[in-house]
mmCIF file of C-alpha atoms and ligand atoms in Angstrom:
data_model
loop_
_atom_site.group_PDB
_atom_site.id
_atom_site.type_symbol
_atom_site.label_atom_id
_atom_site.label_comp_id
_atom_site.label_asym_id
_atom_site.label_seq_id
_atom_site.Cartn_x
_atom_site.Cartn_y
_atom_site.Cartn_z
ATOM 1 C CA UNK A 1 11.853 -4.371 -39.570
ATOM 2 C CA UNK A 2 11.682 -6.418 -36.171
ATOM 3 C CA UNK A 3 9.519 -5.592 -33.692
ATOM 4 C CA UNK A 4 10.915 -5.154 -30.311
ATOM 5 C CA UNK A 5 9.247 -7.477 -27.539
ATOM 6 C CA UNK A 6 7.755 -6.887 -24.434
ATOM 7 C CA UNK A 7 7.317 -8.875 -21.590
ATOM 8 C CA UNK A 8 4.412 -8.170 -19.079
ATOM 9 C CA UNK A 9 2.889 -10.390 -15.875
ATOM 10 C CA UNK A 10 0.729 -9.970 -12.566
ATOM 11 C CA UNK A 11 1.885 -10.957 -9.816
ATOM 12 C CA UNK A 12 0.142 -11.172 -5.781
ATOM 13 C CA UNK A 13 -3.654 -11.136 -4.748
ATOM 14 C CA UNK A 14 -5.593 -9.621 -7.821
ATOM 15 C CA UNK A 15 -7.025 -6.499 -7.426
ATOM 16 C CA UNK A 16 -9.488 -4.305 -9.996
ATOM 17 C CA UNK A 17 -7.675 -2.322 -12.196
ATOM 18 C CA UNK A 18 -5.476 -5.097 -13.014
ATOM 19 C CA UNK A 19 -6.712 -5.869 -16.849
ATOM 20 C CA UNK A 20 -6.893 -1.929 -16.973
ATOM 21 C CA UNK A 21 -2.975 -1.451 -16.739
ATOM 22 C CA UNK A 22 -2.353 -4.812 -19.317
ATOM 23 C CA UNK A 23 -4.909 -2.899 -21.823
ATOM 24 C CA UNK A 24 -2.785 0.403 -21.870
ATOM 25 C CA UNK A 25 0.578 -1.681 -21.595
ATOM 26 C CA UNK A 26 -0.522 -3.482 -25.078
ATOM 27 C CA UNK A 27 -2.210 -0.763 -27.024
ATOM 28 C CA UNK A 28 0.631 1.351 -26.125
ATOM 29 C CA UNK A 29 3.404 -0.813 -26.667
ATOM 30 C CA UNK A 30 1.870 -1.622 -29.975
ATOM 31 C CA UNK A 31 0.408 1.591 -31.307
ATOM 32 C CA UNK A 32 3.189 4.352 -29.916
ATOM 33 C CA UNK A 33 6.169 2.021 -30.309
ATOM 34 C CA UNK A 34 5.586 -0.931 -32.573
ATOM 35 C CA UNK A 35 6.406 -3.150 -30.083
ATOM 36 C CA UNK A 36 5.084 -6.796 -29.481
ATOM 37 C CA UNK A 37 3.913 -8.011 -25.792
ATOM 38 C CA UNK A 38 3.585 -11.319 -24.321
ATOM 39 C CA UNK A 39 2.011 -12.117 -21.492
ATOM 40 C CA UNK A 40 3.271 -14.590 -18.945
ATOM 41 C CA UNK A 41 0.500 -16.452 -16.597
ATOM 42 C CA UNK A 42 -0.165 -16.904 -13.542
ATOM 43 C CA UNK A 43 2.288 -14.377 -11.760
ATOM 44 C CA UNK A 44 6.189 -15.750 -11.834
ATOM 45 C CA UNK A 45 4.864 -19.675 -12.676
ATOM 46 C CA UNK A 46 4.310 -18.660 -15.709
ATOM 47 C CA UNK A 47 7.779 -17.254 -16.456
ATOM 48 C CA UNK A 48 9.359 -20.946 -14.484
ATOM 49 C CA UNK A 49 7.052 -22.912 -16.363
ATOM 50 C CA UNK A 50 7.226 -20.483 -19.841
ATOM 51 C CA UNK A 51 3.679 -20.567 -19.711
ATOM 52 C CA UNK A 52 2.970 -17.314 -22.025
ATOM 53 C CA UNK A 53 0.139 -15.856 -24.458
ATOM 54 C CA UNK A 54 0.738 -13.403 -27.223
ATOM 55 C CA UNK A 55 -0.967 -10.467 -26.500
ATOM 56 C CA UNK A 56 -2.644 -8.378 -28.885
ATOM 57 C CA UNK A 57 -5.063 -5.564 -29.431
ATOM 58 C CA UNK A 58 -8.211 -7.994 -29.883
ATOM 59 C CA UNK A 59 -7.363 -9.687 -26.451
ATOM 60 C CA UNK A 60 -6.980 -7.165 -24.498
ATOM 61 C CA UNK A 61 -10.610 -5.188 -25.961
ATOM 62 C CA UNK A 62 -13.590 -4.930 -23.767
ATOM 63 C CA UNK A 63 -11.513 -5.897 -20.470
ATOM 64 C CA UNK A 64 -10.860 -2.088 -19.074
ATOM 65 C CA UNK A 65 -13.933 -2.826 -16.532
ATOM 66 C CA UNK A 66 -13.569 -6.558 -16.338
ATOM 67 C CA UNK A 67 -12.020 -7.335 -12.530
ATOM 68 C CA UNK A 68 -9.576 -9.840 -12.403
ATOM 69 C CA UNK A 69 -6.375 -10.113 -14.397
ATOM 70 C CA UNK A 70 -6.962 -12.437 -18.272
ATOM 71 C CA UNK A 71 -3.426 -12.980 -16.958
ATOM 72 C CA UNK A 72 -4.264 -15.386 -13.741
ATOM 73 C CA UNK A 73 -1.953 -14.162 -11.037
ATOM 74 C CA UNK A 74 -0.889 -16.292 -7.655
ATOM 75 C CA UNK A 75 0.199 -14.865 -4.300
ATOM 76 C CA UNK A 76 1.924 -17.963 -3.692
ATOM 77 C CA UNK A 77 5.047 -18.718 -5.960
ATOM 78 C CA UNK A 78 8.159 -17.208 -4.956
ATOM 79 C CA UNK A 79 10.098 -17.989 -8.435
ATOM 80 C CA UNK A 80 13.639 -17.448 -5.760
ATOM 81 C CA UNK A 81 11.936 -20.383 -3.579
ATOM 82 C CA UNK A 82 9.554 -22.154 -5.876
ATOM 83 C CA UNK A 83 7.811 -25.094 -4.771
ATOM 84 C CA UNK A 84 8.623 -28.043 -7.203
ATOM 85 C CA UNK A 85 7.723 -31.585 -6.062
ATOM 86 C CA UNK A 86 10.351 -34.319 -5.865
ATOM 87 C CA UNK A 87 9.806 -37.985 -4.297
ATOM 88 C CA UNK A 88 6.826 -37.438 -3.457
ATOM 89 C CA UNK A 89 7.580 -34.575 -1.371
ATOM 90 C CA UNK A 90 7.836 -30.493 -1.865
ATOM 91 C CA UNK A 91 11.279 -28.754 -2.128
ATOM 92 C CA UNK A 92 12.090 -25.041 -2.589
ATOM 93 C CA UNK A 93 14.430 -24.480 -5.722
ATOM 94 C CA UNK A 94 15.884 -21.265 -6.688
ATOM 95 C CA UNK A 95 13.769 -21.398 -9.916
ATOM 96 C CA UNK A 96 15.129 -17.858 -11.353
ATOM 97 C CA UNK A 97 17.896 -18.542 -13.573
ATOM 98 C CA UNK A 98 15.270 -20.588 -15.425
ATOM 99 C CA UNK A 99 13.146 -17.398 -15.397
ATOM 100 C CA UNK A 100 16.188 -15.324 -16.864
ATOM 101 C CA UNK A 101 16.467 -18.030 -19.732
ATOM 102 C CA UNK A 102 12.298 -18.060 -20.167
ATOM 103 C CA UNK A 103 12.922 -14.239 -20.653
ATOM 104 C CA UNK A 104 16.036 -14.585 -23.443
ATOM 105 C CA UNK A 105 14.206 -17.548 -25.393
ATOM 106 C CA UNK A 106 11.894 -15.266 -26.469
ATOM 107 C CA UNK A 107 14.043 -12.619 -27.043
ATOM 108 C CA UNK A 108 12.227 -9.860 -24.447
ATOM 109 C CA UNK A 109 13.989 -6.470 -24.264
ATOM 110 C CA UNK A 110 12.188 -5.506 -21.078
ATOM 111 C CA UNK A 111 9.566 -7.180 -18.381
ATOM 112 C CA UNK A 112 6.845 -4.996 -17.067
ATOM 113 C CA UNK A 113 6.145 -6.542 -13.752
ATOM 114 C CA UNK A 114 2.571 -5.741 -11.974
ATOM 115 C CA UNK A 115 2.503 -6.073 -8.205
ATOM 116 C CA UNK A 116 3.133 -5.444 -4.938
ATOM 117 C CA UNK A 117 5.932 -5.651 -2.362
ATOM 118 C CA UNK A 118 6.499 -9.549 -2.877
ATOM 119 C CA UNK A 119 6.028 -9.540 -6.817
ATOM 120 C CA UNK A 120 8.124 -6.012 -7.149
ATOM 121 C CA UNK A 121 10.786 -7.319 -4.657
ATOM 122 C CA UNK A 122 11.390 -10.332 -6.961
ATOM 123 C CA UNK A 123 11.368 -7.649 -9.547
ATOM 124 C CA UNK A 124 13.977 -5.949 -7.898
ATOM 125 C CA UNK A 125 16.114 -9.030 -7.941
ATOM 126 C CA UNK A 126 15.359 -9.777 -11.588
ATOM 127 C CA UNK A 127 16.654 -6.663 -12.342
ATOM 128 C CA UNK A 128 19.691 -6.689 -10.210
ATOM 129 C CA UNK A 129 20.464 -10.066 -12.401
ATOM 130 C CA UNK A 130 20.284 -8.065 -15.955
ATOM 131 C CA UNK A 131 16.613 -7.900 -16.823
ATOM 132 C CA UNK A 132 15.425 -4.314 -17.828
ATOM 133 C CA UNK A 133 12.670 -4.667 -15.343
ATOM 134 C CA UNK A 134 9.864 -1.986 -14.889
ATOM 135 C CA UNK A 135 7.201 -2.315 -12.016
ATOM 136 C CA UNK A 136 3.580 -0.937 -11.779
ATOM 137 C CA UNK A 137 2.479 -0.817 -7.860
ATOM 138 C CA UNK A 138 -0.308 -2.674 -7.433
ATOM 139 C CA UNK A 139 -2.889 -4.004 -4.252
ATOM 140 C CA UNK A 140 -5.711 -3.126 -2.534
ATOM 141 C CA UNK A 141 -3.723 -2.476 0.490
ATOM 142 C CA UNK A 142 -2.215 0.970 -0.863
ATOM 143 C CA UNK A 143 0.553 -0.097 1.408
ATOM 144 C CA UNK A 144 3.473 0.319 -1.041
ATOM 145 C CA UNK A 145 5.644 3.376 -0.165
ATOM 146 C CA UNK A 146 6.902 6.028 -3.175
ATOM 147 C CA UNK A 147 3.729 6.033 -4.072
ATOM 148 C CA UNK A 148 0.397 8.063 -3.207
ATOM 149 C CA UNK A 149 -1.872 5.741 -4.695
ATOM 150 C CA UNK A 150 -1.789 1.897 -6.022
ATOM 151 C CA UNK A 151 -4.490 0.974 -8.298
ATOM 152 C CA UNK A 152 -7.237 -1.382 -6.822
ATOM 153 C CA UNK A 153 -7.634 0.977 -3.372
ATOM 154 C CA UNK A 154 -10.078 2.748 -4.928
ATOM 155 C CA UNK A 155 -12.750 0.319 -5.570
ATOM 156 C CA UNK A 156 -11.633 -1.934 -2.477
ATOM 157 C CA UNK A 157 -12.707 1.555 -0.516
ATOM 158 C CA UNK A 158 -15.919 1.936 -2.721
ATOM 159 C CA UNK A 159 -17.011 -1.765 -1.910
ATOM 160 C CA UNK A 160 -16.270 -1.688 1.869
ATOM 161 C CA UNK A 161 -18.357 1.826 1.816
ATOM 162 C CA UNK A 162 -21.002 0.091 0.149
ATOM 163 C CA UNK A 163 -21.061 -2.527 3.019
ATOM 164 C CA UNK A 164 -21.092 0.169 5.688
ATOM 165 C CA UNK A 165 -24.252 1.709 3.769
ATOM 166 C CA UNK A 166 -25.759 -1.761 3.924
ATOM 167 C CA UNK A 167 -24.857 -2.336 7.912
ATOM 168 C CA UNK A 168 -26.554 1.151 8.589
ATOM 169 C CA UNK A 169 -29.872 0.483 7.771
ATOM 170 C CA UNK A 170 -30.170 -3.112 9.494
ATOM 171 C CA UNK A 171 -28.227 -1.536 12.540
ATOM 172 C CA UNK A 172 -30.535 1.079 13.113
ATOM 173 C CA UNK A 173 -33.414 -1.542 12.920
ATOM 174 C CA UNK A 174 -32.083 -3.387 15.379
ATOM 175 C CA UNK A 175 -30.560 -1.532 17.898
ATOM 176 C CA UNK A 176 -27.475 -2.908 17.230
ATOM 177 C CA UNK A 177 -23.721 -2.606 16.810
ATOM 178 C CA UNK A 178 -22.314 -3.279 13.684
ATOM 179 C CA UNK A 179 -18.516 -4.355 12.831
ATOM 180 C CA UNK A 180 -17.296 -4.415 9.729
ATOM 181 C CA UNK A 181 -14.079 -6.493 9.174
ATOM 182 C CA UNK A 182 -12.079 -5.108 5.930
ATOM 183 C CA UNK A 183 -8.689 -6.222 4.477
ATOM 184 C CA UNK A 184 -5.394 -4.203 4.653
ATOM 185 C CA UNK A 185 -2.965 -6.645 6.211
ATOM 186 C CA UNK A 186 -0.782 -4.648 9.167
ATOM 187 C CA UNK A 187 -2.047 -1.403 7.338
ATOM 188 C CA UNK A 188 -5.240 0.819 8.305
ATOM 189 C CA UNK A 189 -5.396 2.704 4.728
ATOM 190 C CA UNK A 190 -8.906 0.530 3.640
ATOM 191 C CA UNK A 191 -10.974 0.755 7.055
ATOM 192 C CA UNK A 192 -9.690 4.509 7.242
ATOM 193 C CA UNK A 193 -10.865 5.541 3.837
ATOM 194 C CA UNK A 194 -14.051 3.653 3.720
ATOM 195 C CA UNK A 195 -15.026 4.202 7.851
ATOM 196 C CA UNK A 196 -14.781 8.015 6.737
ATOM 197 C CA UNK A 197 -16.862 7.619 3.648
ATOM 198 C CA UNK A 198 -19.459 5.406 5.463
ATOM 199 C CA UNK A 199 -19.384 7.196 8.321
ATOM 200 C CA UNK A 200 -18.773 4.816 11.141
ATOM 201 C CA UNK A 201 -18.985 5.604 14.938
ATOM 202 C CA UNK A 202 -15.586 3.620 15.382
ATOM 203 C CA UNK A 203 -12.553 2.654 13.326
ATOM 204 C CA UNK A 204 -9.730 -0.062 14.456
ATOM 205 C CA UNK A 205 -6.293 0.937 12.823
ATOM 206 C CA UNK A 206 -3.337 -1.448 12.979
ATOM 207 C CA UNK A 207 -1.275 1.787 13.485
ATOM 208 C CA UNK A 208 -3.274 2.887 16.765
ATOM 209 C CA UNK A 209 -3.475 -0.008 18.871
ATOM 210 C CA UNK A 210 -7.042 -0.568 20.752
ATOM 211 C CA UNK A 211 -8.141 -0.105 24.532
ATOM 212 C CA UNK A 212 -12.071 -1.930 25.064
ATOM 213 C CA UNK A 213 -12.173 0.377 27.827
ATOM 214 C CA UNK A 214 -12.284 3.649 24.900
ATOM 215 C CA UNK A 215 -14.526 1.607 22.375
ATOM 216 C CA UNK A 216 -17.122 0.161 24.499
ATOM 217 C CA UNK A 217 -16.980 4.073 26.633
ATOM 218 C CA UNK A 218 -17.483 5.796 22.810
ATOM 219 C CA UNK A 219 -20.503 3.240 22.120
ATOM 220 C CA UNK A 220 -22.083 4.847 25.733
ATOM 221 C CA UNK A 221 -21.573 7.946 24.649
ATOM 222 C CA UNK A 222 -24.066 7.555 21.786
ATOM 223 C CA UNK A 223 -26.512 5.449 23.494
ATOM 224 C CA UNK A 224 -26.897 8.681 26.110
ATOM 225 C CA UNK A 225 -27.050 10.891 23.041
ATOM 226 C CA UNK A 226 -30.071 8.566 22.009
ATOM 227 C CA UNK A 227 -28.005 6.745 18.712
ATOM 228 C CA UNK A 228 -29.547 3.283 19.340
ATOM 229 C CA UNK A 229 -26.821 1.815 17.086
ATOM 230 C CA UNK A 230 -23.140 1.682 15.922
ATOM 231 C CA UNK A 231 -20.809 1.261 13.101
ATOM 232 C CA UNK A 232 -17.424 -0.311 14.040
ATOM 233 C CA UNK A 233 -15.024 -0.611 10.964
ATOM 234 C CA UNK A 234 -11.982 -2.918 12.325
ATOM 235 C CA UNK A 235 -9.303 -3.596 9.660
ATOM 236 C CA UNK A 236 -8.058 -7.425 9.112
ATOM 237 C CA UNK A 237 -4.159 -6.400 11.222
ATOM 238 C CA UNK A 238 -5.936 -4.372 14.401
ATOM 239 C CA UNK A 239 -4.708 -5.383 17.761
ATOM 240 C CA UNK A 240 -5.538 -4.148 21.154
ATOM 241 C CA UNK A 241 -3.004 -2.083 23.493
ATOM 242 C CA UNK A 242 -0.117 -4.498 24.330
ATOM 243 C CA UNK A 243 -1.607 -7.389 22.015
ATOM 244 C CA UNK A 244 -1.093 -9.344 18.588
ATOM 245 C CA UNK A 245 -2.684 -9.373 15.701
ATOM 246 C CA UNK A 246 -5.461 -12.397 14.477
ATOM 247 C CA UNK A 247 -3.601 -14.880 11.912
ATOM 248 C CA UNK A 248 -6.286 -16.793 10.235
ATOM 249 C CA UNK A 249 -3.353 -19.387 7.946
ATOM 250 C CA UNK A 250 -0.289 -19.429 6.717
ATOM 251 C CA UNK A 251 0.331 -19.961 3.685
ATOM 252 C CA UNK A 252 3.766 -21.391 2.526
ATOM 253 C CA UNK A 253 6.046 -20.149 -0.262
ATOM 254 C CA UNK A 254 3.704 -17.173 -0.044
ATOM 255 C CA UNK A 255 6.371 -14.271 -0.268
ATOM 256 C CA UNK A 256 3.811 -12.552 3.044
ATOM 257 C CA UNK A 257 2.900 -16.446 4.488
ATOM 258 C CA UNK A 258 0.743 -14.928 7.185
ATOM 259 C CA UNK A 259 -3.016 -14.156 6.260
ATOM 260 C CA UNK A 260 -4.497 -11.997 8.949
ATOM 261 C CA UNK A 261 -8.420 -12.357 9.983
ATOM 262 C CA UNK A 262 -10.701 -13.176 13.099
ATOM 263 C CA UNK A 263 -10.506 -10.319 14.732
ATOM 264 C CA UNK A 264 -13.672 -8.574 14.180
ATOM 265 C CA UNK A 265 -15.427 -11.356 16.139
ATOM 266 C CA UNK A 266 -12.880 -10.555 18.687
ATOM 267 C CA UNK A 267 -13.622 -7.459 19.126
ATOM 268 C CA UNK A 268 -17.441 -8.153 18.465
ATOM 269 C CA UNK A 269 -17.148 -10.798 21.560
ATOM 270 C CA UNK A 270 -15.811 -8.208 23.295
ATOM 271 C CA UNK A 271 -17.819 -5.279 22.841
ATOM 272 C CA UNK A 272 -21.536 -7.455 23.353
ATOM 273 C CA UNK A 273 -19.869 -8.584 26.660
ATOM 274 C CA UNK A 274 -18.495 -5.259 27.902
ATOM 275 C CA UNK A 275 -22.088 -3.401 26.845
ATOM 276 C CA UNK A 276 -25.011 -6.044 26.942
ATOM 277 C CA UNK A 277 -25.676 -4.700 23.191
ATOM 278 C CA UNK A 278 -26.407 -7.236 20.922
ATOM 279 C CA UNK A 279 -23.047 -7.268 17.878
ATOM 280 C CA UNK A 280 -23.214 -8.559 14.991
ATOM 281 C CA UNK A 281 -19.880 -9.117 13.246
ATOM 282 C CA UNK A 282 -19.323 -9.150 8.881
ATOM 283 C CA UNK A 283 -16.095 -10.287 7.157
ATOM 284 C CA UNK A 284 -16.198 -8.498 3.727
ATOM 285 C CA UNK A 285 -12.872 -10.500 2.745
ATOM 286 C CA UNK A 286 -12.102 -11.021 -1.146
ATOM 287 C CA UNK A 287 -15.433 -9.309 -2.232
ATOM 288 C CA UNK A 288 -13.023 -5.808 -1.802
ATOM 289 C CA UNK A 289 -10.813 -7.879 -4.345
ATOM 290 C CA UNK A 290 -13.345 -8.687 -7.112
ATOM 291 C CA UNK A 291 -15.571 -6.978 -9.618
ATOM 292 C CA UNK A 292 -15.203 -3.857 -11.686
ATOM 293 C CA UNK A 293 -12.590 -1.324 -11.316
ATOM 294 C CA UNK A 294 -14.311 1.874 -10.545
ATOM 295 C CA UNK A 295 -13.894 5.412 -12.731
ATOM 296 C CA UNK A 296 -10.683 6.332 -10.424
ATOM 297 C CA UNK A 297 -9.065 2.522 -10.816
ATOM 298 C CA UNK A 298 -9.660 2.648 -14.365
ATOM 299 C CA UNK A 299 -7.837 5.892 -15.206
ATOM 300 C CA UNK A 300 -4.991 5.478 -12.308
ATOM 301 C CA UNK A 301 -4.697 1.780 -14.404
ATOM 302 C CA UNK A 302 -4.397 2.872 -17.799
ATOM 303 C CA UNK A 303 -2.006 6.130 -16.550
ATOM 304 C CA UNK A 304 0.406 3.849 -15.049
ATOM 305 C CA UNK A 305 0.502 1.016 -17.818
ATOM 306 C CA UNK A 306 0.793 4.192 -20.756
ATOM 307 C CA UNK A 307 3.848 5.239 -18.182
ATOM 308 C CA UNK A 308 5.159 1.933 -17.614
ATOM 309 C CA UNK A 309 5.597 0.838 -21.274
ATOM 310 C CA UNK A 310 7.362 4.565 -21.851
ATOM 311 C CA UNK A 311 9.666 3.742 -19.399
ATOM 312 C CA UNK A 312 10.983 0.880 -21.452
ATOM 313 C CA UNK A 313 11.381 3.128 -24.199
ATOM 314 C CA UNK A 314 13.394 5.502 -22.569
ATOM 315 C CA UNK A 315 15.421 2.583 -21.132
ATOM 316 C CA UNK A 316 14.636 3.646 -17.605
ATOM 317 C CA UNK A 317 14.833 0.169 -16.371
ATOM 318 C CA UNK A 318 15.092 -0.811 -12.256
ATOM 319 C CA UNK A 319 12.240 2.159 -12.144
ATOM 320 C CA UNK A 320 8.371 1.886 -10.895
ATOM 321 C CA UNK A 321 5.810 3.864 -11.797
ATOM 322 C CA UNK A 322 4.214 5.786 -8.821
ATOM 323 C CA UNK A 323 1.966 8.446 -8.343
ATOM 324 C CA UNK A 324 3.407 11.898 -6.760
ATOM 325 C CA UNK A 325 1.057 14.564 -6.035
ATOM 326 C CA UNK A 326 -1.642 14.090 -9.334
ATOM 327 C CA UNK A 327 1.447 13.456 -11.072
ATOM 328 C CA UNK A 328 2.235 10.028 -12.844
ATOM 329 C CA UNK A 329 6.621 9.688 -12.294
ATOM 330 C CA UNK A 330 8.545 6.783 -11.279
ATOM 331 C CA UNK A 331 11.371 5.919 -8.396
ATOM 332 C CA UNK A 332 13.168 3.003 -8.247
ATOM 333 C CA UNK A 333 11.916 -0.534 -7.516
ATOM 334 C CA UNK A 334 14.253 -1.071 -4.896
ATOM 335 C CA UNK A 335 13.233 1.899 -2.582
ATOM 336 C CA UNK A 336 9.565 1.428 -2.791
ATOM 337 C CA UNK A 337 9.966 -2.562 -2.025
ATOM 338 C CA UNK A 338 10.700 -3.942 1.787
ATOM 339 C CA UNK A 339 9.003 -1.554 3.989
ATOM 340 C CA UNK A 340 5.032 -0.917 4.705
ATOM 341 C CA UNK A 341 3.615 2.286 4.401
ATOM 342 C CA UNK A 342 1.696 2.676 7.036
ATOM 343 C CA UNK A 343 -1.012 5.006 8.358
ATOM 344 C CA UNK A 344 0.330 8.058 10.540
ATOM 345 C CA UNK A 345 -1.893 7.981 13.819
ATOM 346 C CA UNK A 346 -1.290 11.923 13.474
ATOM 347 C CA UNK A 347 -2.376 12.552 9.781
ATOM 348 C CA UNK A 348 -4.436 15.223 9.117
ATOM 349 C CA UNK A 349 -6.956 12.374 8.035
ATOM 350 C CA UNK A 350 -7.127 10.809 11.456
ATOM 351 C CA UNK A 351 -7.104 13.944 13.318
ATOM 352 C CA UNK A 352 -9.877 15.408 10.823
ATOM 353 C CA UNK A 353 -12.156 11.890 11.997
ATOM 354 C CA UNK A 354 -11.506 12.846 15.386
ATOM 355 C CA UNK A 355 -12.379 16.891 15.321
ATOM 356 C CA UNK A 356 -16.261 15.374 14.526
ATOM 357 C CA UNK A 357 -16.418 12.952 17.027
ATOM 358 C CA UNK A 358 -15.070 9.172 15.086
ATOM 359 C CA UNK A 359 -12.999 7.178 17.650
ATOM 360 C CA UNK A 360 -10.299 4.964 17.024
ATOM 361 C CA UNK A 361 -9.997 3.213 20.593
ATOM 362 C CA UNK A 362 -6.877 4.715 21.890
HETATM 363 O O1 LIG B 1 -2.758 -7.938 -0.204
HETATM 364 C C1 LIG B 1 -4.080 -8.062 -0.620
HETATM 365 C C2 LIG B 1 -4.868 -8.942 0.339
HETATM 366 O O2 LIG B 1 -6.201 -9.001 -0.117
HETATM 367 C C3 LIG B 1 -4.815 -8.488 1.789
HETATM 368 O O3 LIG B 1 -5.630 -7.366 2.053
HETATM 369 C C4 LIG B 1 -5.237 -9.750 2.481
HETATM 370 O O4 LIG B 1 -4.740 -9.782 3.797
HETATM 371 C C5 LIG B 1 -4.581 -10.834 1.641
HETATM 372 O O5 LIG B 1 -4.330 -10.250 0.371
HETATM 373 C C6 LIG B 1 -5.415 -12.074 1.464
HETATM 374 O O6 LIG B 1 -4.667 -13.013 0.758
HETATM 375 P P1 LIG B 1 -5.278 -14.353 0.139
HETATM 376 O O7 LIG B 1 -5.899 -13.995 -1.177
HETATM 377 O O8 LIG B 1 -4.118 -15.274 0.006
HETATM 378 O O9 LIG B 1 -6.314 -14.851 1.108
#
């Protein structure tokens, strides 16, 4: 009898959890529905360049707490603008059509795409042009709507709380103020989760623009109360009252081309000249990418790929697995793709953090 065949990539900045969801996607596909998977490389270069790897159940064993994706991924190639040099010089193609045939020359009945808003978008659109597409929301950013959780936040949280342990104890050494820079891009979900958990003195949201005025009159506050020291978590898209953001690059044929970063020492600058108390400023960056997945990441990861690959069978293509309530369901790709979801200054989260005393500079 022939095997049906599965497609499966991973797509945007990697994230823990990511080799997690391809372990369930290939012992399920194989063991529930006979199926066979390959695995495309490198995010959507692989499927332009048909740059693929059978996948099977001895490559995909041992990897549930490896970080990283045995896929490669790449936030960079747009396969509806690819970059493809010519004459010396680079030229955006419309490189899907050769995806499409990549996808029929090996005869796949259905792609499992995992990613976020750029790599699911493209999804979308790969879908829209006949592929029986299924997504699995992915990024440490937990920015994707339709969906309570993405895998990837949970250990991105875990290692910025770690951090925040770490400032604490040199902080309160030296009498200083601490600020802890974490990613997110224009959303606050990392710095809120791990600020709470590490319980800093001040967090910087995207969604609640900052006033210096508030910070540096909350860091007074506990110097008169005799704190000789202060945690500031400020996430990557933060921006004072009536300001912008800090864009560190950007990055062409990146499907997001701006990279935020900078302004914790902004803010840093700010705060040592507004008090006289010595800052000292930390960039966590791509460390809240790497390393294991933690306990959370590793079931949320294998629930969604188990879910993903049943999908296919029931032919529920267009759909992306999400997580509603403690639920595992699905909603389609094309609502969850386009917008951000952001932090609501008026969650009972934020207004929790501010019953106790945690300011957020507005
Ligand atoms: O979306 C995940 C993320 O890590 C963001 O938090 C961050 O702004 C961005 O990707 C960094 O991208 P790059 O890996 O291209 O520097």
């Amino acid at each position: 009898m022939k095997h049906l065949r599965i497609g499966v990539m991973t797509g945007g900045g990697d994230c823990p959890g990511l080799n997690a969801v391809l372990r369930a996607v290939v012992k399920t596909g194989i063991r529930k529905y006979n199926y066979e998977v390959i695995g495309f490389r490198d995010g959507y270069r692989g499927l332009v360049k048909n740059d693929y790897v059978i996948l099977n159940d001895s490559n995909v064993s041992g990897i549930l707490d490896r970080g990283g994706t045995i896929l490669g991924s790449s936030n960079r190639d747009n396969p509806f603008k690819f970059l493809i040099e010519s004459g010396g010089k680079m030229e955006e193609r419309d490189m899907s059509e050769r995806v499409v045939e990549n996808i029929s020359i090996h005869d796949i009945y259905a792609m499992i795409f995992i990613g976020g808003d750029g790599t699911l978008t493209s999804a979308r659109d790969f879908y829209n042009k006949g592929i029986r597409a299924v997504g699995v929301p992915k990024t440490i950013d937990n920015d994707l709507n339709y969906t309570e959780q993405t895998f990837g936040f949970a250990t991105a949280v875990e290692t910025a709380t770690d951090a925040i342990d770490k400032l604490h104890s040199t902080a309160e050494s030296h009498h200083r103020v601490m600020i802890l820079e974490v990613m997110g891009r224009n959303a606050g979900w990392i710095a809120l989760h791990a600020g709470i958990a590490g319980g800093a003195d001040v967090i910087l949201l995207p969604e609640i623009p900052y006033n210096m005025d508030s910070i540096t009159e909350s860091l007074r506050r506990r110097k008169d109360l005799g704190k000789n020291f202060s945690i500031v978590v400020v996430a990557e898209g933060a921006k004072p009252l009536g300001g912008d953001v800090v864009v560190s690059k950007i990055v062409e044929n990146s499907p997001d081309p701006v990279r935020l970063g900078g302004i914790g020492n902004k803010v840093g600058a700010d705060i040592e000249a507004a008090t006289g108390i010595e800052t000292r400023v930390t960039v966590l960056g791509h460390v809240q990418r790497g390393g294991r997945p933690n306990a959370t990441d590793r079931v949320l990861s294998t629930r969604y790929g188990v879910a993903a690959v049943d999908l296919v069978h029931e032919g529920a293509f267009g759909q992306m697995v999400c997580l509603k309530g403690s639920k595992i369901s699905s909603v389609p790709i094309a609502d969850a793709v386009g917008t951000i979801k952001y932090v609501d200054p008026n969650c009972e989260l934020v207004m929790a953090a501010k019953s106790f005393g945690l300011a957020f500079g507005d």
